[in-house]
Amino acid sequence: MNVAIVGQGVVGARAAQVLRDIDITCNVVKDADHTGSCDVAILARGGEQHDDAETLIGRGISVVTTADEPDEIEELIELDEDARKEGVALVVGATAVPGLSGLLARHLAAQFDSADEIHVAVHGTGGPACARRHHKTLRGFATGLQDGEWIKRPAGSGRELCWFPEPIGARDCYRADLAEPMLLHRVFPEVQRISARRAATRRDRLTATLPMLFPPHAEGGIGGVRVEVRGVRDGARTVEVLGVAERLATVAGVVSAVFAVSLGQGLIKQDGVIIAGMEALPTSTLVRMVMDSGIKIHAFTGITD
Amino acid sequence: MIKTLRRAIFALSLAGITAAVLRIKGKGGVPPQQGGWREITPPK
């Protein structure tokens, strides 16, 4: 099995590390034209990924994308037919959010008789492209699903105090222009309420409409992902929460590498668009592979006396 | 003017006394000592 990683940033480097740790040959290249012959390609370059994905699919290569912008995600989903024709898979949004969040949501939903609410929160950023994206998500509008209807609210509104695993702790999270509600609705059509929030400071919200005042850091600090699923189990209303505290570039690298390995080794056999959390995916195995790659997942146990 | 000032001083004094009583006599309880996050084991 041979994997090509397009992009030489932190996400690409972490994905390459995960693959090398399990003795899988990978080739990190600058752009999609230099992938050569490979079984799977991971697009880990910040910015537009649609054209690269289209090119690679045309060459009969399965693709794992790390895009997270709603418009781009929709464009990638439109490549479903092309991927099916070529008999290859296209994983859309194999990052922390979306990506790991979808896997955790499916893992939790399996513990319910019926799940009807999914709430995702994310804290922190990966590389510079992710930081620029974070800045952008706090302006414009955020979508969410409420009682089965799409709602649109100003990004940066709807403050909610969300607890992440230590060392992050409690953070104020706000609605943001994230692709997560749209992707989760595709894989959980029965769920009535879906929201996605991201942690932000007052300065983040105040300067969201301005250009970035300072160039972003090479990599953000420890980030966090929090997935809360509510539903009914044994006739009682129940809430389950899973969280991760880790550098988001590491999470994105691990999730993209896990999907690449699963495609290359035939663990995921379906063609066309694949979204983390799909019912047909072997989610338990994928979550285990993510954990085996060093990501610690925590469950919120609640407060006891 | 003096009347307003007296009322303000009275209100502040009353608030201070109430706060002092609550601080000394109040029972805030002990914050939760258990719970929080637990690392999960990999699913089978």
mmCIF file of C-alpha atoms in Angstrom:
data_model
loop_
_atom_site.group_PDB
_atom_site.id
_atom_site.type_symbol
_atom_site.label_atom_id
_atom_site.label_comp_id
_atom_site.label_asym_id
_atom_site.label_seq_id
_atom_site.Cartn_x
_atom_site.Cartn_y
_atom_site.Cartn_z
ATOM 1 C CA MET A 1 0.000 0.000 0.000
ATOM 2 C CA ASN A 2 1.303 3.404 -1.007
ATOM 3 C CA VAL A 3 -0.106 6.727 0.213
ATOM 4 C CA ALA A 4 0.653 10.152 -1.218
ATOM 5 C CA ILE A 5 0.261 13.176 1.018
ATOM 6 C CA VAL A 6 -0.313 16.437 -0.806
ATOM 7 C CA GLY A 7 0.762 19.301 1.432
ATOM 8 C CA GLN A 8 3.833 19.941 3.508
ATOM 9 C CA GLY A 9 2.215 21.630 6.480
ATOM 10 C CA VAL A 10 1.630 20.363 10.004
ATOM 11 C CA VAL A 11 -1.365 18.159 9.100
ATOM 12 C CA GLY A 12 0.560 16.452 6.282
ATOM 13 C CA ALA A 13 3.569 15.938 8.566
ATOM 14 C CA ARG A 14 1.421 14.368 11.321
ATOM 15 C CA ALA A 15 -0.386 12.102 8.838
ATOM 16 C CA ALA A 16 2.980 10.983 7.431
ATOM 17 C CA GLN A 17 4.232 10.247 10.957
ATOM 18 C CA VAL A 18 1.162 8.083 11.721
ATOM 19 C CA LEU A 19 1.602 6.130 8.473
ATOM 20 C CA ARG A 20 5.348 5.607 8.981
ATOM 21 C CA ASP A 21 4.727 4.387 12.526
ATOM 22 C CA ILE A 22 2.723 1.502 11.086
ATOM 23 C CA ASP A 23 5.219 0.859 8.271
ATOM 24 C CA ILE A 24 3.115 2.208 5.441
ATOM 25 C CA THR A 25 4.987 3.823 2.587
ATOM 26 C CA CYS A 26 4.031 7.437 2.113
ATOM 27 C CA ASN A 27 5.276 10.160 -0.121
ATOM 28 C CA VAL A 28 4.812 13.794 0.908
ATOM 29 C CA VAL A 29 4.540 16.040 -2.144
ATOM 30 C CA LYS A 30 3.844 19.699 -2.775
ATOM 31 C CA ASP A 31 0.921 19.337 -5.200
ATOM 32 C CA ALA A 32 -1.393 16.782 -6.761
ATOM 33 C CA ASP A 33 0.607 16.625 -10.010
ATOM 34 C CA HIS A 34 3.522 14.981 -8.194
ATOM 35 C CA THR A 35 1.743 12.138 -6.407
ATOM 36 C CA GLY A 36 2.904 9.549 -8.926
ATOM 37 C CA SER A 37 1.422 6.082 -8.643
ATOM 38 C CA CYS A 38 -0.352 5.566 -5.307
ATOM 39 C CA ASP A 39 -3.358 3.780 -3.832
ATOM 40 C CA VAL A 40 -4.715 6.669 -1.772
ATOM 41 C CA ALA A 41 -3.951 10.392 -1.650
ATOM 42 C CA ILE A 42 -4.442 12.629 1.379
ATOM 43 C CA LEU A 43 -5.051 16.271 0.517
ATOM 44 C CA ALA A 44 -3.535 18.071 3.486
ATOM 45 C CA ARG A 45 -2.851 21.395 1.826
ATOM 46 C CA GLY A 46 -4.652 24.433 3.225
ATOM 47 C CA GLY A 47 -7.127 26.192 0.929
ATOM 48 C CA GLU A 48 -8.953 24.917 -2.130
ATOM 49 C CA GLN A 49 -8.945 21.103 -2.486
ATOM 50 C CA HIS A 50 -11.711 20.527 -5.034
ATOM 51 C CA ASP A 51 -9.552 20.717 -8.171
ATOM 52 C CA ASP A 52 -6.878 18.421 -6.739
ATOM 53 C CA ALA A 53 -9.556 15.933 -5.676
ATOM 54 C CA GLU A 54 -11.116 16.005 -9.144
ATOM 55 C CA THR A 55 -7.726 15.451 -10.805
ATOM 56 C CA LEU A 56 -6.842 12.517 -8.552
ATOM 57 C CA ILE A 57 -10.261 10.890 -8.926
ATOM 58 C CA GLY A 58 -9.842 11.182 -12.713
ATOM 59 C CA ARG A 59 -6.619 9.186 -12.325
ATOM 60 C CA GLY A 60 -8.456 6.458 -10.400
ATOM 61 C CA ILE A 61 -6.985 7.307 -6.987
ATOM 62 C CA SER A 62 -9.064 7.345 -3.807
ATOM 63 C CA VAL A 63 -8.839 10.685 -2.033
ATOM 64 C CA VAL A 64 -9.010 11.778 1.598
ATOM 65 C CA THR A 65 -9.669 15.512 1.954
ATOM 66 C CA THR A 66 -9.085 17.744 4.963
ATOM 67 C CA ALA A 67 -11.321 20.588 3.801
ATOM 68 C CA ASP A 68 -13.704 22.093 6.344
ATOM 69 C CA GLU A 69 -15.244 25.137 4.664
ATOM 70 C CA PRO A 70 -19.006 24.665 3.997
ATOM 71 C CA ASP A 71 -18.937 25.816 0.337
ATOM 72 C CA GLU A 72 -15.937 23.659 -0.467
ATOM 73 C CA ILE A 73 -17.442 20.659 1.298
ATOM 74 C CA GLU A 74 -20.556 21.020 -0.865
ATOM 75 C CA GLU A 75 -18.411 21.197 -4.004
ATOM 76 C CA LEU A 76 -16.528 18.066 -2.941
ATOM 77 C CA ILE A 77 -19.785 16.200 -2.303
ATOM 78 C CA GLU A 78 -20.766 16.993 -5.909
ATOM 79 C CA LEU A 79 -17.830 14.810 -7.013
ATOM 80 C CA ASP A 80 -19.722 11.760 -5.740
ATOM 81 C CA GLU A 81 -20.832 10.658 -9.201
ATOM 82 C CA ASP A 82 -17.332 11.056 -10.674
ATOM 83 C CA ALA A 83 -15.849 8.987 -7.844
ATOM 84 C CA ARG A 84 -18.436 6.235 -8.309
ATOM 85 C CA LYS A 85 -17.777 6.123 -12.058
ATOM 86 C CA GLU A 86 -14.052 5.689 -11.386
ATOM 87 C CA GLY A 87 -14.721 3.131 -8.643
ATOM 88 C CA VAL A 88 -12.841 5.150 -6.029
ATOM 89 C CA ALA A 89 -13.720 6.715 -2.680
ATOM 90 C CA LEU A 90 -13.667 10.369 -1.704
ATOM 91 C CA VAL A 91 -13.548 11.030 2.034
ATOM 92 C CA VAL A 92 -14.896 14.515 2.698
ATOM 93 C CA GLY A 93 -13.654 16.372 5.772
ATOM 94 C CA ALA A 94 -11.238 13.992 7.519
ATOM 95 C CA THR A 95 -10.086 16.408 10.211
ATOM 96 C CA ALA A 96 -10.996 17.056 13.826
ATOM 97 C CA VAL A 97 -14.274 18.881 13.113
ATOM 98 C CA PRO A 98 -15.537 17.561 10.753
ATOM 99 C CA GLY A 99 -14.009 14.086 10.895
ATOM 100 C CA LEU A 100 -13.380 12.885 14.418
ATOM 101 C CA SER A 101 -16.589 14.611 15.530
ATOM 102 C CA GLY A 102 -18.624 12.473 13.101
ATOM 103 C CA LEU A 103 -16.945 9.279 14.300
ATOM 104 C CA LEU A 104 -17.599 10.170 17.944
ATOM 105 C CA ALA A 105 -21.212 11.131 17.206
ATOM 106 C CA ARG A 106 -21.835 7.741 15.544
ATOM 107 C CA HIS A 107 -20.032 5.944 18.351
ATOM 108 C CA LEU A 108 -22.268 7.666 20.903
ATOM 109 C CA ALA A 109 -25.489 7.356 18.876
ATOM 110 C CA ALA A 110 -25.007 3.572 18.823
ATOM 111 C CA GLN A 111 -25.478 3.627 22.615
ATOM 112 C CA PHE A 112 -29.006 5.094 22.316
ATOM 113 C CA ASP A 113 -32.343 3.582 21.334
ATOM 114 C CA SER A 114 -32.891 6.808 19.428
ATOM 115 C CA ALA A 115 -30.655 9.872 19.243
ATOM 116 C CA ASP A 116 -32.308 13.202 18.469
ATOM 117 C CA GLU A 117 -29.738 15.891 19.262
ATOM 118 C CA ILE A 118 -26.053 16.295 18.389
ATOM 119 C CA HIS A 119 -24.041 19.279 19.593
ATOM 120 C CA VAL A 120 -20.410 19.714 18.598
ATOM 121 C CA ALA A 121 -17.894 22.210 19.944
ATOM 122 C CA VAL A 122 -14.290 22.782 18.943
ATOM 123 C CA HIS A 123 -11.500 24.739 20.564
ATOM 124 C CA GLY A 124 -8.238 25.835 18.998
ATOM 125 C CA THR A 125 -6.634 25.685 15.571
ATOM 126 C CA GLY A 126 -4.142 23.545 13.687
ATOM 127 C CA GLY A 127 -1.788 25.181 11.200
ATOM 128 C CA PRO A 128 -1.872 28.719 9.766
ATOM 129 C CA ALA A 129 -4.591 27.872 7.202
ATOM 130 C CA CYS A 130 -6.760 26.562 10.038
ATOM 131 C CA ALA A 131 -6.164 29.749 12.047
ATOM 132 C CA ARG A 132 -7.193 31.898 9.095
ATOM 133 C CA ARG A 133 -10.282 29.739 8.706
ATOM 134 C CA HIS A 134 -11.053 30.126 12.447
ATOM 135 C CA HIS A 135 -10.940 33.892 11.997
ATOM 136 C CA LYS A 136 -13.329 33.681 9.058
ATOM 137 C CA THR A 137 -15.868 31.384 10.734
ATOM 138 C CA LEU A 138 -16.822 34.043 13.270
ATOM 139 C CA ARG A 139 -18.245 36.391 10.658
ATOM 140 C CA GLY A 140 -21.232 35.887 8.393
ATOM 141 C CA PHE A 141 -23.836 33.338 9.328
ATOM 142 C CA ALA A 142 -23.882 29.995 11.083
ATOM 143 C CA THR A 143 -26.339 27.269 10.186
ATOM 144 C CA GLY A 144 -27.891 24.786 12.542
ATOM 145 C CA LEU A 145 -30.772 22.358 12.655
ATOM 146 C CA GLN A 146 -33.548 23.060 15.113
ATOM 147 C CA ASP A 147 -36.613 20.812 15.340
ATOM 148 C CA GLY A 148 -35.846 19.482 11.855
ATOM 149 C CA GLU A 149 -35.686 22.968 10.280
ATOM 150 C CA TRP A 150 -32.543 24.776 9.158
ATOM 151 C CA ILE A 151 -31.865 27.996 11.025
ATOM 152 C CA LYS A 152 -29.380 30.720 10.194
ATOM 153 C CA ARG A 153 -27.985 32.897 12.973
ATOM 154 C CA PRO A 154 -25.156 35.449 13.056
ATOM 155 C CA ALA A 155 -21.799 33.769 13.599
ATOM 156 C CA GLY A 156 -20.353 34.754 16.965
ATOM 157 C CA SER A 157 -23.772 34.671 18.656
ATOM 158 C CA GLY A 158 -25.304 32.028 20.933
ATOM 159 C CA ARG A 159 -22.683 31.882 23.676
ATOM 160 C CA GLU A 160 -22.562 28.586 25.519
ATOM 161 C CA LEU A 161 -20.080 27.514 28.161
ATOM 162 C CA CYS A 162 -18.707 24.145 27.039
ATOM 163 C CA TRP A 163 -16.475 21.912 29.114
ATOM 164 C CA PHE A 164 -13.590 20.197 27.342
ATOM 165 C CA PRO A 165 -11.234 17.608 28.849
ATOM 166 C CA GLU A 166 -8.311 19.000 30.830
ATOM 167 C CA PRO A 167 -6.118 20.959 30.342
ATOM 168 C CA ILE A 168 -8.636 23.009 28.346
ATOM 169 C CA GLY A 169 -11.546 23.073 30.792
ATOM 170 C CA ALA A 170 -14.492 25.438 30.300
ATOM 171 C CA ARG A 171 -14.564 27.709 27.269
ATOM 172 C CA ASP A 172 -17.140 30.115 25.896
ATOM 173 C CA CYS A 173 -18.266 28.737 22.551
ATOM 174 C CA TYR A 174 -20.241 30.531 19.866
ATOM 175 C CA ARG A 175 -22.116 29.662 16.693
ATOM 176 C CA ALA A 176 -19.745 29.690 13.715
ATOM 177 C CA ASP A 177 -19.798 29.191 9.970
ATOM 178 C CA LEU A 178 -18.901 25.491 10.158
ATOM 179 C CA ALA A 179 -19.741 22.638 7.778
ATOM 180 C CA GLU A 180 -20.466 20.241 10.619
ATOM 181 C CA PRO A 181 -24.285 20.630 10.890
ATOM 182 C CA MET A 182 -24.693 20.031 7.154
ATOM 183 C CA LEU A 183 -22.445 16.939 7.193
ATOM 184 C CA LEU A 184 -23.985 15.490 10.348
ATOM 185 C CA HIS A 185 -27.463 15.963 8.898
ATOM 186 C CA ARG A 186 -26.410 13.882 5.893
ATOM 187 C CA VAL A 187 -25.311 10.989 8.065
ATOM 188 C CA PHE A 188 -27.944 11.418 10.798
ATOM 189 C CA PRO A 189 -31.089 12.442 8.849
ATOM 190 C CA GLU A 190 -33.303 11.389 11.776
ATOM 191 C CA VAL A 191 -31.679 13.788 14.266
ATOM 192 C CA GLN A 192 -33.820 16.865 14.910
ATOM 193 C CA ARG A 193 -31.323 19.265 16.459
ATOM 194 C CA ILE A 194 -27.728 19.762 15.343
ATOM 195 C CA SER A 195 -25.443 22.593 16.350
ATOM 196 C CA ALA A 196 -21.751 23.376 15.981
ATOM 197 C CA ARG A 197 -19.913 25.945 18.035
ATOM 198 C CA ARG A 198 -16.346 27.036 18.349
ATOM 199 C CA ALA A 199 -14.469 28.537 21.260
ATOM 200 C CA ALA A 200 -13.586 32.185 20.852
ATOM 201 C CA THR A 201 -12.388 35.078 22.945
ATOM 202 C CA ARG A 202 -13.833 38.598 23.008
ATOM 203 C CA ARG A 203 -10.922 39.707 20.812
ATOM 204 C CA ASP A 204 -11.670 36.951 18.279
ATOM 205 C CA ARG A 205 -15.277 38.111 18.021
ATOM 206 C CA LEU A 206 -14.424 41.800 17.947
ATOM 207 C CA THR A 207 -11.848 41.453 15.177
ATOM 208 C CA ALA A 208 -13.689 38.787 13.162
ATOM 209 C CA THR A 209 -14.873 41.290 10.547
ATOM 210 C CA LEU A 210 -11.393 42.778 10.139
ATOM 211 C CA PRO A 211 -8.465 41.246 8.283
ATOM 212 C CA MET A 212 -6.181 39.221 10.583
ATOM 213 C CA LEU A 213 -4.139 41.765 12.521
ATOM 214 C CA PHE A 214 -1.174 39.439 13.060
ATOM 215 C CA PRO A 215 0.070 36.510 10.965
ATOM 216 C CA PRO A 216 -1.062 33.204 12.527
ATOM 217 C CA HIS A 217 1.293 30.975 14.508
ATOM 218 C CA ALA A 218 2.916 27.976 12.804
ATOM 219 C CA GLU A 219 0.660 25.810 14.960
ATOM 220 C CA GLY A 220 -1.960 26.439 17.621
ATOM 221 C CA GLY A 221 -1.661 24.993 21.122
ATOM 222 C CA ILE A 222 -3.684 22.161 22.593
ATOM 223 C CA GLY A 223 -7.126 22.134 21.003
ATOM 224 C CA GLY A 224 -10.269 20.280 21.879
ATOM 225 C CA VAL A 225 -13.247 18.509 20.359
ATOM 226 C CA ARG A 226 -16.461 17.912 22.281
ATOM 227 C CA VAL A 227 -19.411 15.893 20.985
ATOM 228 C CA GLU A 228 -22.653 15.717 22.927
ATOM 229 C CA VAL A 229 -25.457 13.377 21.883
ATOM 230 C CA ARG A 230 -28.880 13.434 23.511
ATOM 231 C CA GLY A 231 -31.592 10.862 23.066
ATOM 232 C CA VAL A 232 -33.602 8.075 24.632
ATOM 233 C CA ARG A 233 -32.187 4.908 26.175
ATOM 234 C CA ASP A 234 -34.295 2.369 28.051
ATOM 235 C CA GLY A 235 -37.207 4.813 28.008
ATOM 236 C CA ALA A 236 -35.257 7.580 29.743
ATOM 237 C CA ARG A 237 -33.815 10.791 28.348
ATOM 238 C CA THR A 238 -30.021 10.546 28.382
ATOM 239 C CA VAL A 239 -27.028 12.692 27.485
ATOM 240 C CA GLU A 240 -23.603 11.328 26.580
ATOM 241 C CA VAL A 241 -20.509 13.447 25.968
ATOM 242 C CA LEU A 242 -17.121 12.529 24.516
ATOM 243 C CA GLY A 243 -14.158 14.867 24.313
ATOM 244 C CA VAL A 244 -10.590 15.048 23.120
ATOM 245 C CA ALA A 245 -7.824 17.421 24.186
ATOM 246 C CA GLU A 246 -4.999 17.329 21.665
ATOM 247 C CA ARG A 247 -3.340 19.521 19.028
ATOM 248 C CA LEU A 248 -5.921 19.793 16.245
ATOM 249 C CA ALA A 249 -3.301 19.288 13.512
ATOM 250 C CA THR A 250 -2.390 15.989 15.174
ATOM 251 C CA VAL A 251 -6.052 14.961 15.321
ATOM 252 C CA ALA A 252 -6.533 15.902 11.656
ATOM 253 C CA GLY A 253 -3.363 14.019 10.686
ATOM 254 C CA VAL A 254 -4.461 10.910 12.565
ATOM 255 C CA VAL A 255 -8.035 10.941 11.237
ATOM 256 C CA SER A 256 -6.923 11.445 7.628
ATOM 257 C CA ALA A 257 -4.275 8.717 7.975
ATOM 258 C CA VAL A 258 -6.807 6.312 9.513
ATOM 259 C CA PHE A 259 -9.199 6.856 6.611
ATOM 260 C CA ALA A 260 -6.350 6.415 4.098
ATOM 261 C CA VAL A 261 -5.274 3.142 5.722
ATOM 262 C CA SER A 262 -8.877 1.917 5.883
ATOM 263 C CA LEU A 263 -9.357 2.595 2.178
ATOM 264 C CA GLY A 264 -6.005 1.124 1.187
ATOM 265 C CA GLN A 265 -6.477 -2.046 3.219
ATOM 266 C CA GLY A 266 -10.077 -2.563 2.090
ATOM 267 C CA LEU A 267 -11.649 -1.944 5.479
ATOM 268 C CA ILE A 268 -13.871 0.629 3.791
ATOM 269 C CA LYS A 269 -15.109 -0.854 0.550
ATOM 270 C CA GLN A 270 -17.685 1.627 -0.683
ATOM 271 C CA ASP A 271 -17.103 4.022 -3.594
ATOM 272 C CA GLY A 272 -18.159 7.644 -3.878
ATOM 273 C CA VAL A 273 -18.385 10.224 -1.140
ATOM 274 C CA ILE A 274 -17.643 9.060 2.386
ATOM 275 C CA ILE A 275 -18.431 11.167 5.435
ATOM 276 C CA ALA A 276 -17.226 10.295 8.945
ATOM 277 C CA GLY A 277 -20.151 8.933 10.917
ATOM 278 C CA MET A 278 -21.915 7.185 8.012
ATOM 279 C CA GLU A 279 -23.829 4.159 9.237
ATOM 280 C CA ALA A 280 -22.160 1.876 6.674
ATOM 281 C CA LEU A 281 -18.672 2.632 7.997
ATOM 282 C CA PRO A 282 -16.957 0.397 10.582
ATOM 283 C CA THR A 283 -16.976 3.263 13.091
ATOM 284 C CA SER A 284 -15.851 1.219 16.113
ATOM 285 C CA THR A 285 -12.797 0.017 14.215
ATOM 286 C CA LEU A 286 -12.012 3.529 12.994
ATOM 287 C CA VAL A 287 -12.310 4.943 16.526
ATOM 288 C CA ARG A 288 -10.034 2.187 17.800
ATOM 289 C CA MET A 289 -7.474 2.984 15.081
ATOM 290 C CA VAL A 290 -7.626 6.665 16.045
ATOM 291 C CA MET A 291 -7.000 5.749 19.692
ATOM 292 C CA ASP A 292 -4.210 3.354 18.747
ATOM 293 C CA SER A 293 -2.551 6.294 16.984
ATOM 294 C CA GLY A 294 -2.275 8.133 20.281
ATOM 295 C CA ILE A 295 -5.473 10.169 20.520
ATOM 296 C CA LYS A 296 -7.010 9.887 23.992
ATOM 297 C CA ILE A 297 -10.792 10.061 24.050
ATOM 298 C CA HIS A 298 -12.540 10.995 27.267
ATOM 299 C CA ALA A 299 -16.144 10.483 28.362
ATOM 300 C CA PHE A 300 -17.816 13.033 30.589
ATOM 301 C CA THR A 301 -18.913 11.146 33.655
ATOM 302 C CA GLY A 302 -20.966 13.944 35.185
ATOM 303 C CA ILE A 303 -20.778 15.272 38.687
ATOM 304 C CA THR A 304 -21.245 12.813 41.516
ATOM 305 C CA ASP A 305 -21.563 13.502 45.253
ATOM 306 C CA MET B 1 -28.321 66.383 47.780
ATOM 307 C CA ILE B 2 -27.480 65.466 51.399
ATOM 308 C CA LYS B 3 -30.641 63.339 51.528
ATOM 309 C CA THR B 4 -29.558 61.379 48.433
ATOM 310 C CA LEU B 5 -26.086 60.936 49.877
ATOM 311 C CA ARG B 6 -27.508 59.632 53.172
ATOM 312 C CA ARG B 7 -29.715 57.167 51.281
ATOM 313 C CA ALA B 8 -26.757 55.961 49.234
ATOM 314 C CA ILE B 9 -24.619 55.493 52.359
ATOM 315 C CA PHE B 10 -27.500 53.666 54.067
ATOM 316 C CA ALA B 11 -28.007 51.372 51.050
ATOM 317 C CA LEU B 12 -24.296 50.601 50.823
ATOM 318 C CA SER B 13 -24.076 49.909 54.548
ATOM 319 C CA LEU B 14 -27.077 47.589 54.394
ATOM 320 C CA ALA B 15 -25.555 45.731 51.431
ATOM 321 C CA GLY B 16 -22.233 45.455 53.271
ATOM 322 C CA ILE B 17 -23.855 44.089 56.433
ATOM 323 C CA THR B 18 -25.910 41.571 54.421
ATOM 324 C CA ALA B 19 -22.794 40.429 52.525
ATOM 325 C CA ALA B 20 -20.830 40.114 55.776
ATOM 326 C CA VAL B 21 -23.595 38.027 57.396
ATOM 327 C CA LEU B 22 -23.803 35.729 54.377
ATOM 328 C CA ARG B 23 -20.013 35.440 54.199
ATOM 329 C CA ILE B 24 -19.678 34.506 57.880
ATOM 330 C CA LYS B 25 -22.870 32.551 58.488
ATOM 331 C CA GLY B 26 -23.662 31.278 54.974
ATOM 332 C CA LYS B 27 -23.176 27.633 54.064
ATOM 333 C CA GLY B 28 -21.808 27.539 50.535
ATOM 334 C CA GLY B 29 -21.271 23.800 50.644
ATOM 335 C CA VAL B 30 -18.339 21.902 49.223
ATOM 336 C CA PRO B 31 -17.800 21.898 45.465
ATOM 337 C CA PRO B 32 -18.045 18.473 43.782
ATOM 338 C CA GLN B 33 -14.909 16.459 44.511
ATOM 339 C CA GLN B 34 -15.557 13.666 42.006
ATOM 340 C CA GLY B 35 -16.742 13.350 38.425
ATOM 341 C CA GLY B 36 -15.473 15.024 35.294
ATOM 342 C CA TRP B 37 -13.718 13.210 32.474
ATOM 343 C CA ARG B 38 -12.677 9.564 32.261
ATOM 344 C CA GLU B 39 -10.506 8.136 29.494
ATOM 345 C CA ILE B 40 -12.421 5.504 27.560
ATOM 346 C CA THR B 41 -11.048 2.170 26.476
ATOM 347 C CA PRO B 42 -10.836 1.489 22.727
ATOM 348 C CA PRO B 43 -14.063 -0.081 21.378
ATOM 349 C CA LYS B 44 -13.912 -3.730 20.281
#
